[in-house]
Short mmCIF file of C-alpha atoms and ligand atoms in Angstrom, two decimals:
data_model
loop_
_atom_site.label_atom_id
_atom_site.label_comp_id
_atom_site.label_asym_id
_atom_site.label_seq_id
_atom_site.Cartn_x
_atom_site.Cartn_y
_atom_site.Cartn_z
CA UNK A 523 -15.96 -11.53 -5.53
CA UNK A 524 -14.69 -14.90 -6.72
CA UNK A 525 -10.77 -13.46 -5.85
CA UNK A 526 -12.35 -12.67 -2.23
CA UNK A 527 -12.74 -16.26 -2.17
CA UNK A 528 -9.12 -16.71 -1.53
CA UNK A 529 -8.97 -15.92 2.74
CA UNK A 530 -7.58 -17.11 5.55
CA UNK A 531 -10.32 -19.16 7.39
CA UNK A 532 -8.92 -18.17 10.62
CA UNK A 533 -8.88 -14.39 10.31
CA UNK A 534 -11.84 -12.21 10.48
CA UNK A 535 -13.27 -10.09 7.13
CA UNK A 536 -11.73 -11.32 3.69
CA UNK A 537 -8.33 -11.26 4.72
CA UNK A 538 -5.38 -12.40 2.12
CA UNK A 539 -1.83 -11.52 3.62
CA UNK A 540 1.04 -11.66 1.63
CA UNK A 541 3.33 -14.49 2.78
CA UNK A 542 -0.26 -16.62 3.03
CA UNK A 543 -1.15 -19.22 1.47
CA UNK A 544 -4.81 -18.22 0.24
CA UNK A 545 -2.07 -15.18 -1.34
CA UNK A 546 0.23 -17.75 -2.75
CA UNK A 547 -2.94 -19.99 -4.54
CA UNK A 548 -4.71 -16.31 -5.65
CA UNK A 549 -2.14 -15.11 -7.81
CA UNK A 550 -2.41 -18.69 -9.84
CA UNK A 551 -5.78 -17.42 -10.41
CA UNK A 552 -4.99 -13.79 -11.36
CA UNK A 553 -2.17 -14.84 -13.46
CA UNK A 554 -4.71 -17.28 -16.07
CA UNK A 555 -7.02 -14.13 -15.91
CA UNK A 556 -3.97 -12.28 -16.96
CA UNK A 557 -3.37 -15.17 -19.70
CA UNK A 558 -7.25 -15.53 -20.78
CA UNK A 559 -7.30 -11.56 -21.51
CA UNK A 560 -4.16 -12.13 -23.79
CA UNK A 561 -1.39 -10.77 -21.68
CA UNK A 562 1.84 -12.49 -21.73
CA UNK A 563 2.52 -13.18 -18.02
CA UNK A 564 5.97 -13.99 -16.31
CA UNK A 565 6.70 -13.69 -12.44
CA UNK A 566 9.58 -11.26 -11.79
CA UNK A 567 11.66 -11.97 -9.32
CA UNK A 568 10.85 -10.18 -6.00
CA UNK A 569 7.17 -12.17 -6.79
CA UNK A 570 5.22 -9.50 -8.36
CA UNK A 571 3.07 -10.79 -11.64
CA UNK A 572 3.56 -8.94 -14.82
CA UNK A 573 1.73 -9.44 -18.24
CA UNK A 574 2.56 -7.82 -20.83
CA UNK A 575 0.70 -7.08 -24.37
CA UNK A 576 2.92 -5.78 -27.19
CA UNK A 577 2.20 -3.04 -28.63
CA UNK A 578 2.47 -1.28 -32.55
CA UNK A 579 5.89 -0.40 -32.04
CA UNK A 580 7.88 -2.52 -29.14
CA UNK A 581 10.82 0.32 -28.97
CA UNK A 582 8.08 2.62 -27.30
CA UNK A 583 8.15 2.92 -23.91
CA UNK A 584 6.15 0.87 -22.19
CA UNK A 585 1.96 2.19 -20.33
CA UNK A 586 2.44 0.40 -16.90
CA UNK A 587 -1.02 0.01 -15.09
CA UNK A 588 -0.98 -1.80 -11.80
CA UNK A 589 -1.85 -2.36 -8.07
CA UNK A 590 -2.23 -5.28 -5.41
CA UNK A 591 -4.41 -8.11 -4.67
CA UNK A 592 -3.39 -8.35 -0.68
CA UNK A 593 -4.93 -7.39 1.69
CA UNK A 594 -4.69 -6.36 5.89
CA UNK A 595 -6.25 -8.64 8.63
CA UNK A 596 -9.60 -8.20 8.61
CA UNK A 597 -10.10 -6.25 5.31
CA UNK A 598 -12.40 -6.22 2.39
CA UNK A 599 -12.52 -6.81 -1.42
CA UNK A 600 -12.06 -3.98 -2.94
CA UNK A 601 -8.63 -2.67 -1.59
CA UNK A 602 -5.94 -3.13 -4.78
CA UNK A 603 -8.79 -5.51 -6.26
CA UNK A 604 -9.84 -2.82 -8.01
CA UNK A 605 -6.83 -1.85 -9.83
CA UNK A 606 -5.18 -5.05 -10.75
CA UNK A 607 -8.86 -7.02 -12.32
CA UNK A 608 -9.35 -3.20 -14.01
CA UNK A 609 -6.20 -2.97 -15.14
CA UNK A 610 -6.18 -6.99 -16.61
CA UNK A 611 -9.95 -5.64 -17.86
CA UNK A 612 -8.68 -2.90 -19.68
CA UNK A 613 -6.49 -4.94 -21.82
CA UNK A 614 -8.94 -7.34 -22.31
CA UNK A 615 -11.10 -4.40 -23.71
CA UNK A 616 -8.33 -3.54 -26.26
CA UNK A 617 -7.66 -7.17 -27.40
CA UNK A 618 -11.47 -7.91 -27.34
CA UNK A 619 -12.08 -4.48 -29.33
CA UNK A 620 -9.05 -5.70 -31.94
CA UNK A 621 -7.55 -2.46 -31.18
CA UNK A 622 -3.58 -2.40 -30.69
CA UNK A 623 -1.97 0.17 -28.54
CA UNK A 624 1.29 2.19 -30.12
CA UNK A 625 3.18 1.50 -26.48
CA UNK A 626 3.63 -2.04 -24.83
CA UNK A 627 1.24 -2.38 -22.14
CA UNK A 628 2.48 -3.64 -18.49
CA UNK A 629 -0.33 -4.92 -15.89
CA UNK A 630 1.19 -5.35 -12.53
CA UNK A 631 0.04 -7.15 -9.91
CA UNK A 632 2.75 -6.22 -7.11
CA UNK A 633 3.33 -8.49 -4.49
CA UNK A 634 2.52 -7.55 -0.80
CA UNK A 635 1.49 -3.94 -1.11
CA UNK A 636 0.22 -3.52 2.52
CA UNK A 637 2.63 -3.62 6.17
CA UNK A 638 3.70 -7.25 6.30
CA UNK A 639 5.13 -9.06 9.71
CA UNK A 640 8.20 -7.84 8.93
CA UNK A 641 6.96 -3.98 9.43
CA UNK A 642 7.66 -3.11 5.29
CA UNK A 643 4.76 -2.10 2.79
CA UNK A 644 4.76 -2.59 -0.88
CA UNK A 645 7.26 -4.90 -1.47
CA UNK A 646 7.11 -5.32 -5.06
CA UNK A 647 7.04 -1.93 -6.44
CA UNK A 648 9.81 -1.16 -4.04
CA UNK A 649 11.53 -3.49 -5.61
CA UNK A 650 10.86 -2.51 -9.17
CA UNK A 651 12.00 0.91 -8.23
CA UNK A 652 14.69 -0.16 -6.87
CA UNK A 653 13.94 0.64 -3.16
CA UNK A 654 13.85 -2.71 -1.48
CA UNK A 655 17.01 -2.13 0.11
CA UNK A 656 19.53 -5.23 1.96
CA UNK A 657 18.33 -3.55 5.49
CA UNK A 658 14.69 -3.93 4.63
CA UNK A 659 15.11 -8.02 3.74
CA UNK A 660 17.19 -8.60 6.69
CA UNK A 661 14.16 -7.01 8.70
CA UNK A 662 13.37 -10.40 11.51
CA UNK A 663 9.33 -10.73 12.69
CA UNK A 664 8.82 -11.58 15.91
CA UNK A 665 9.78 -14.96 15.21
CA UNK A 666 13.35 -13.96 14.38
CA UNK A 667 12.65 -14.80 10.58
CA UNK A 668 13.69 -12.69 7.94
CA UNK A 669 12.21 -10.89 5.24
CA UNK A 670 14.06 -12.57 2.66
CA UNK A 671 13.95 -16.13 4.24
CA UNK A 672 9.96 -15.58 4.16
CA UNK A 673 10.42 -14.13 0.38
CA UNK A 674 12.71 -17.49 -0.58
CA UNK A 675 9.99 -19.76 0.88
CA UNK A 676 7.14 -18.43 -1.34
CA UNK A 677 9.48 -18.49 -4.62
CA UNK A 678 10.31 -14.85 -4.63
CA UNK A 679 14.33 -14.80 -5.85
CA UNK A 680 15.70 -12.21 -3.57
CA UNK A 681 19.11 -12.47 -5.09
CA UNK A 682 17.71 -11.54 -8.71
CA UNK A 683 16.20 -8.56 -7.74
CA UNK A 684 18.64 -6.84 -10.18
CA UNK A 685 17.09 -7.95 -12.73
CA UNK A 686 13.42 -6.76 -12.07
CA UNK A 687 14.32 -3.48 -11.99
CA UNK A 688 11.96 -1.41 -14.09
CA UNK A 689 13.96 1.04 -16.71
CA UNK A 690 13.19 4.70 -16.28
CA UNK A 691 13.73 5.01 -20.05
CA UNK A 692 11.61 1.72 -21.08
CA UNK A 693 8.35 3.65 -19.04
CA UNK A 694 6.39 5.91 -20.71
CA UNK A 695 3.63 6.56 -17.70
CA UNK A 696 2.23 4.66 -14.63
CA UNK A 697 -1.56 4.28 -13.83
CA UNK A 698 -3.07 3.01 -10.66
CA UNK A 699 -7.34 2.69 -10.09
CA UNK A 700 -7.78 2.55 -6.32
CA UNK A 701 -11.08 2.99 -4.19
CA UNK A 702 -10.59 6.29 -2.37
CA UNK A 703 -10.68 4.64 1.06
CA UNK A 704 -12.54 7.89 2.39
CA UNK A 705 -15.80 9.91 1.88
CA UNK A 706 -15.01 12.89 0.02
CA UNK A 707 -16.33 11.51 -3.65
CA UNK A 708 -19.88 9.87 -1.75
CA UNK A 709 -20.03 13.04 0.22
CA UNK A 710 -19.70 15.27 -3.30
CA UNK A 711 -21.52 12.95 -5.19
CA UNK A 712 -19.21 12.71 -7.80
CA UNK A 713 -18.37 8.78 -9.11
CA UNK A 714 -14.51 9.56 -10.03
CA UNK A 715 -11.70 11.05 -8.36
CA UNK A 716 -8.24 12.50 -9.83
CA UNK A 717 -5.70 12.18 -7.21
CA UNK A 718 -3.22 15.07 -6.87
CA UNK A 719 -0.39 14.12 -4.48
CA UNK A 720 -0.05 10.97 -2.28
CA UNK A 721 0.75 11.24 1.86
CA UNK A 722 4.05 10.58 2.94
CA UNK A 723 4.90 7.70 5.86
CA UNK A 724 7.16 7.42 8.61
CA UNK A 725 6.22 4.42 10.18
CA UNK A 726 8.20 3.19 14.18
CA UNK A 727 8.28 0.23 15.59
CA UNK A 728 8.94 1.72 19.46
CA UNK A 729 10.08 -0.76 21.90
CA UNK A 730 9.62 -0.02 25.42
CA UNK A 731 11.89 -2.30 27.99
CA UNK A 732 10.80 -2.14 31.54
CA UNK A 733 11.33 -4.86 33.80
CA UNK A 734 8.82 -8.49 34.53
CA UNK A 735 7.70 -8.73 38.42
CA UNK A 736 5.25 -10.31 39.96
CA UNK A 737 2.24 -8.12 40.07
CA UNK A 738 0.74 -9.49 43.78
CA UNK A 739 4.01 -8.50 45.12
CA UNK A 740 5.93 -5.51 43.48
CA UNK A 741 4.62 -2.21 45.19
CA UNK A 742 3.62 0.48 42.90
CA UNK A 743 6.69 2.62 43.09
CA UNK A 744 8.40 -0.16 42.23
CA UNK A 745 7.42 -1.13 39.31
CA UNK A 746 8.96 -0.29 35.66
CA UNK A 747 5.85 -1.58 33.48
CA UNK A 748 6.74 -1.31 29.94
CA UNK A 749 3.06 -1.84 28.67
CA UNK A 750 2.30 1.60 31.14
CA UNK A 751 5.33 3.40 29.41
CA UNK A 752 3.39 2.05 25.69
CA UNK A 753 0.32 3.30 26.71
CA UNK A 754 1.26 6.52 27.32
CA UNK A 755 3.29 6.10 23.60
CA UNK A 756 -0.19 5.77 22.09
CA UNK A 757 -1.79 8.65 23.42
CA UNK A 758 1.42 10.75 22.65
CA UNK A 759 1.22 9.67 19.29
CA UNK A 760 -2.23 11.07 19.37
CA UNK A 761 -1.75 14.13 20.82
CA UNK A 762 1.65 14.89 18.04
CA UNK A 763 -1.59 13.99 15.39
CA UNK A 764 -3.89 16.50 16.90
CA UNK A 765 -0.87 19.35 16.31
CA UNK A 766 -1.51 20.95 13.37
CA UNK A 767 -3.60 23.71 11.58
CA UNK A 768 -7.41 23.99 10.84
CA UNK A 769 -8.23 21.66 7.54
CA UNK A 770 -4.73 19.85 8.10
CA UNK A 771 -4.63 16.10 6.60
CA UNK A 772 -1.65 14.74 9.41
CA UNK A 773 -2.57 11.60 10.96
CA UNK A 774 -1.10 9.69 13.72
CA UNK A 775 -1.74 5.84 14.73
CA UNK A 776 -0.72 3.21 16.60
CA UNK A 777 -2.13 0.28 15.03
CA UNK A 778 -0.46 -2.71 16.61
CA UNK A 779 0.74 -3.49 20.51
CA UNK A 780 2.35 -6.71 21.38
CA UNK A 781 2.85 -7.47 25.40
CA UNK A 782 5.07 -9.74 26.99
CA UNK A 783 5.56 -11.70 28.91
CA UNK A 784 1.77 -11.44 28.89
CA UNK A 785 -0.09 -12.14 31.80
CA UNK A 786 -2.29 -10.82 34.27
CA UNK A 787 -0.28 -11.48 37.08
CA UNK A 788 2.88 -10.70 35.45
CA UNK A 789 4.47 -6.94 35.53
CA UNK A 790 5.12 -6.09 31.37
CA UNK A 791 8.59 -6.50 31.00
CA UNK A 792 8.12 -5.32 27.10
CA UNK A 793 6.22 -3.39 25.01
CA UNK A 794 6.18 -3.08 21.31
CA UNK A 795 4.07 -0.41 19.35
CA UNK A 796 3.89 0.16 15.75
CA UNK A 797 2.98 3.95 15.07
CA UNK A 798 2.94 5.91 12.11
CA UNK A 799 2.60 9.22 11.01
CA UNK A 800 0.99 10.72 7.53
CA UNK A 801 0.77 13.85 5.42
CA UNK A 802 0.97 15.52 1.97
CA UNK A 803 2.76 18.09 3.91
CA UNK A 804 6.60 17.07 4.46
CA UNK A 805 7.27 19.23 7.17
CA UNK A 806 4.37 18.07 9.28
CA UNK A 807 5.03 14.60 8.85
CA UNK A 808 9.05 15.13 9.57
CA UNK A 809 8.41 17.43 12.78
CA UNK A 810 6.41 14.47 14.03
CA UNK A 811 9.00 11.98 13.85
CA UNK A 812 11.69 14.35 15.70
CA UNK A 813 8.94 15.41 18.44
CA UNK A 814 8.25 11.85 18.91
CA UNK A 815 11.67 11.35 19.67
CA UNK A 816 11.94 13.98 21.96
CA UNK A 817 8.70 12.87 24.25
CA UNK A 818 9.47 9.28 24.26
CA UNK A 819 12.96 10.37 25.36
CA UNK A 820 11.33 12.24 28.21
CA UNK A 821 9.06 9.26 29.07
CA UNK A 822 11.83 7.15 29.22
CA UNK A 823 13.66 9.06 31.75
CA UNK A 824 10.57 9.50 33.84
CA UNK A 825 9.53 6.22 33.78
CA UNK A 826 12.95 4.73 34.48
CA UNK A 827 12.64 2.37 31.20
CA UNK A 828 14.38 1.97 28.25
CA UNK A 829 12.91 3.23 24.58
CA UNK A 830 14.08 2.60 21.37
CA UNK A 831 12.35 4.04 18.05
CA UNK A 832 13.39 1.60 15.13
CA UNK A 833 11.85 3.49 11.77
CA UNK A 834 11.34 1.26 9.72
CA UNK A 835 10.24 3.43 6.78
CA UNK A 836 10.19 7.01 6.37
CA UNK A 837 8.41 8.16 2.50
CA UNK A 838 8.08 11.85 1.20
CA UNK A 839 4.69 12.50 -0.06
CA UNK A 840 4.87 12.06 -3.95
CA UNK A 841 3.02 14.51 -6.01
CA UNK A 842 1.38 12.75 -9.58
CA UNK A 843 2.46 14.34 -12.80
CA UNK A 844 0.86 17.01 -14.16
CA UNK A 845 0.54 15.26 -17.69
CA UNK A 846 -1.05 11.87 -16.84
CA UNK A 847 -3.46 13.99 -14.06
CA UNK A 848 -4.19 16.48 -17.53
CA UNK A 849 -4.66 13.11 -19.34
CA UNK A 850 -7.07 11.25 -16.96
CA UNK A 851 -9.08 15.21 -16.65
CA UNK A 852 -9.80 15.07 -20.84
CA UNK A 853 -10.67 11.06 -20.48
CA UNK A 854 -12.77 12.16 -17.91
CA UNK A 855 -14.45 14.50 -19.67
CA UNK A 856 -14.70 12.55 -23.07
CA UNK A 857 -17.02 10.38 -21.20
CA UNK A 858 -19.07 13.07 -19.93
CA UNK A 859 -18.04 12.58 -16.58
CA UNK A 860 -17.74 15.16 -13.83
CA UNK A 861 -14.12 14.65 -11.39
CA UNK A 862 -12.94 15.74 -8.04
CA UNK A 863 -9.68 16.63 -7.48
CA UNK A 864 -7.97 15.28 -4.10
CA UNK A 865 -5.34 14.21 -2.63
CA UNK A 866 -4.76 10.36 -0.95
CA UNK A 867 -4.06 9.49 2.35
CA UNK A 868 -3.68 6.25 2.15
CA UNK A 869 -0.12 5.19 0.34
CA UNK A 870 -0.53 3.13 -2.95
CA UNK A 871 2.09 1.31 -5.14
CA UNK A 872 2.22 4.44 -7.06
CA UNK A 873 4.17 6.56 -5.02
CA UNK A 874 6.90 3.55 -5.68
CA UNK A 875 6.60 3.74 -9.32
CA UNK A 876 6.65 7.35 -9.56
CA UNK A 877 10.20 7.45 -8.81
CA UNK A 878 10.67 5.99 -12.23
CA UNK A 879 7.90 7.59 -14.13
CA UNK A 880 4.98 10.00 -14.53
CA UNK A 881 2.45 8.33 -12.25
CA UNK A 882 -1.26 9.31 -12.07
CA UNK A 883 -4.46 7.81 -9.82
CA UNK A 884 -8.42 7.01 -10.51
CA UNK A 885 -10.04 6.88 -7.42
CA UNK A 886 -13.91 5.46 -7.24
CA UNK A 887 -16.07 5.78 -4.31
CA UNK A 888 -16.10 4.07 -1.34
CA UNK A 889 -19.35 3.76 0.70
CA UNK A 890 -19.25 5.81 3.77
CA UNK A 891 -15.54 5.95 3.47
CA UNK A 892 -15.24 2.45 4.69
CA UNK A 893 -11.61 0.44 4.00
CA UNK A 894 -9.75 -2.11 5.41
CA UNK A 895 -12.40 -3.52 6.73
CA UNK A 896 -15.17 -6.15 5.70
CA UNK A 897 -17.62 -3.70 5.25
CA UNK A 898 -15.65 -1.81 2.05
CA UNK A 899 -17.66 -1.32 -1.10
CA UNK A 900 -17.88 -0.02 -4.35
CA UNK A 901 -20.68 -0.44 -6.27
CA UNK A 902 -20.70 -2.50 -9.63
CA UNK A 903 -21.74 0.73 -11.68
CA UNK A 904 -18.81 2.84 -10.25
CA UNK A 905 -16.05 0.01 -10.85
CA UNK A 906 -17.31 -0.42 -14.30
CA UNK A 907 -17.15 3.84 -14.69
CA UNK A 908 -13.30 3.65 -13.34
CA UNK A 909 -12.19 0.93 -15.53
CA UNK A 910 -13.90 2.82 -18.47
CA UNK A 911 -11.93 5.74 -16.90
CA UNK A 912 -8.77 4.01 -17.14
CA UNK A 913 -9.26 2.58 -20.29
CA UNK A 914 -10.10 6.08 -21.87
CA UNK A 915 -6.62 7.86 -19.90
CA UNK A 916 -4.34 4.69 -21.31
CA UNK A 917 -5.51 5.30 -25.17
CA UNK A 918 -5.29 9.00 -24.70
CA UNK A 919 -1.95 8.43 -23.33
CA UNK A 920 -0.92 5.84 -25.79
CA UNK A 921 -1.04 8.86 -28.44
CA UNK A 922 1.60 10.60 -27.09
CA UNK A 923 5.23 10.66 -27.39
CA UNK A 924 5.30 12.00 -24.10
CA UNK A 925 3.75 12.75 -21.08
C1 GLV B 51 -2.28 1.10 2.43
O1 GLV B 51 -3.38 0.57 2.39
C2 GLV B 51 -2.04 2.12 3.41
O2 GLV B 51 -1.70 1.74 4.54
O3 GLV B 51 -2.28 3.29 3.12
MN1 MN B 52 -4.76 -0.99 1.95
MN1 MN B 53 -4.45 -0.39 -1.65
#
């Protein structure tokens, strides 16, 4: 509650986007929670803040737990909360319990995990992972400014990146707590979740060019109205959603349109909509991104206007590892606590991190299945259970030699 203090004053809900400055002043305040539970805290740099708390033996590889403390326009405060303040609360609990782990212990609060201006989502465990590529920081907003001229303002040292690049052979396992961000635990009344696989995105930014005329003026048959050609890009993207078998998990959005020029006596000369596309299934989510080139083609050519599909990420569904998911189920069940097994749709840091390591996920409930919105919650009882959760899976894991 006190982090949800940090928002934007001009945006609706308890919103906290990355390049902001409510962001920027937030992480001061994560980072001396970091330093008041004993962590050792530096700022890597693509921007994402690490602490660190040594552990028995510091040539083990190292427990990474992590998430994100952004959030979209309009959303709530649970969203990445969750996982960062548990994670920072977990080694609190082993510092304040004079325990010491064998392995180091990393707590990660990774910078900008949700779809910035620039079109990109998780920034800093990209980065980590080594998949923040020289295309994605040359990515311009609408403004014409680039990703890495927005990173260098805030501090971030895009030139470095090198040298935040997590070792494959220094990890020993990655954890992430999340809120599930649907209904399925509320609707089985079960408090904890063990997430098998997270969805895959390909997210577009489709441009549709047309041509600006005066709208008292241009007959109907005249007119190429890009905004006309977009809408018909949103319902297309609907109906490629609505293609798949009973109990399917594809989705299909458009979440953002931008108009110009933009006015109600002006003819849209452009149209910009950002779709995306999501699955655990691979196939699905890949024969969506060829059929929407295919339509949109079509609609071009009908509509006399020019389309162009710029994807601006496309991510395989990640599956987690069988060990740390076998770990978090005997946690689970040394506290006497019943689990659901399911997979996410919504994409976390840890299908980043899990390029590098095993990866598991805790999910908690959310009430009705509300998220990115104001209205998400998770009760005090049930964040409480999943940081107990992911305390008892990081000491359970800390006894292995491997996962
Ligand atoms: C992250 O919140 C996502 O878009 O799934
Ligand atoms: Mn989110
Ligand atoms: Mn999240």
């Amino acid at each position: 509650m006190e982090l949800a203090e940090f928002r934007e004053p001009d945006q609706p809900g308890f919103t906290r986007r990355t390049f902001s400055e409510p962001y920027q002043r937030s992480r001061a305040w994560v980072k001396e929670l970091m330093e008041a539970a004993g962590l050792q805290v530096r700022t890597d740099p693509t921007g994402n803040l690490i602490g660190e708390l040594q552990g028995e033996a510091p040539e083990l590889s190292q427990i990474a737990v992590g998430s994100h403390t952004d959030t979209v326009a309009g959303g709530g405060r649970f969203d990445g909360m969750v996982g960062v303040i548990g994670a920072i609360e977990v080694a609190r609990l082993i510092r304040q319990g004079g325990q010491r782990l064998r392995h180091p212990l990393l707590v990660a609060d990774f910078l900008g995990e949700e779809p910035n201006r620039f079109g990109l989502s998780c920034l800093g465990s990209r980065a980590v992972a080594g998949q923040l590529s020289q295309g994605h920081l040359l990515r311009p907003d609408e403004s014409g400014e680039t990703l890495i001229s927005a990173l260098l303002e805030r501090g971030s040292r895009p030139a470095d990146l090198s040298e935040g690049l997590w070792q494959p052979e220094r990890l020993h396992c990655y954890l992430e707590l999340h809120i599930e961000q649907g209904s399925r635990l509320q609707r089985a009344g079960i408090a904890l979740g063990v997430v098998t696989a997270i969805a895959g995105i390909h997210r577009a930014v489709i441009t549709v060019s047309g041509r600006p005329d005066h709208a008292g003026t241009t007959a109907m048959n005249e007119r190429r109205d890009a905004l006309a050609g977009a809408a018909e890009v949103v319902l297309l993207v609907e109906r490629l959603a609505r293609e798949q078998g009973e109990g399917g998990s594809g989705v299909g959005t458009v979440g953002r349109l931008e108009v110009s020029p933009g006015a109600s006596n002006v003819v849209p000369g452009e149209a910009r909509a950002w779709a995306e596309f999501r699955s655990i299934e691979p196939a699905w989510v890949q024969d969506r991104h060829l059929a929407l080139e295919a339509v949109v083609a079509e609609l071009a050519a009908r509509r006399d206007l020019g389309v162009s599909i710029d994807w601006v990420s496309a991510e395989p569904p990640v599956a987690c590892s069988e060990g740390v998911r076998q770990a978090i189920q005997e946690a689970l069940e040394g506290l006497g606590q019943p689990s659901l097994e399911l997979p996410s749709g919504a994409s976390h840091d840890a299908a980043h991190v899990a390029h590098l390591c095993p990866m598991g996920m805790i999910f908690i409930p959310s009430r009705d299945g509300r998220s990115h919105c104001p209205e998400e919650w998770t009760e005090p009882e049930e964040v409480a259970l999943g940081v107990a959760a992911l305390l008892a899976t990081v000491l359970r894991l800390d006894r292995r030699d491997t996962v």
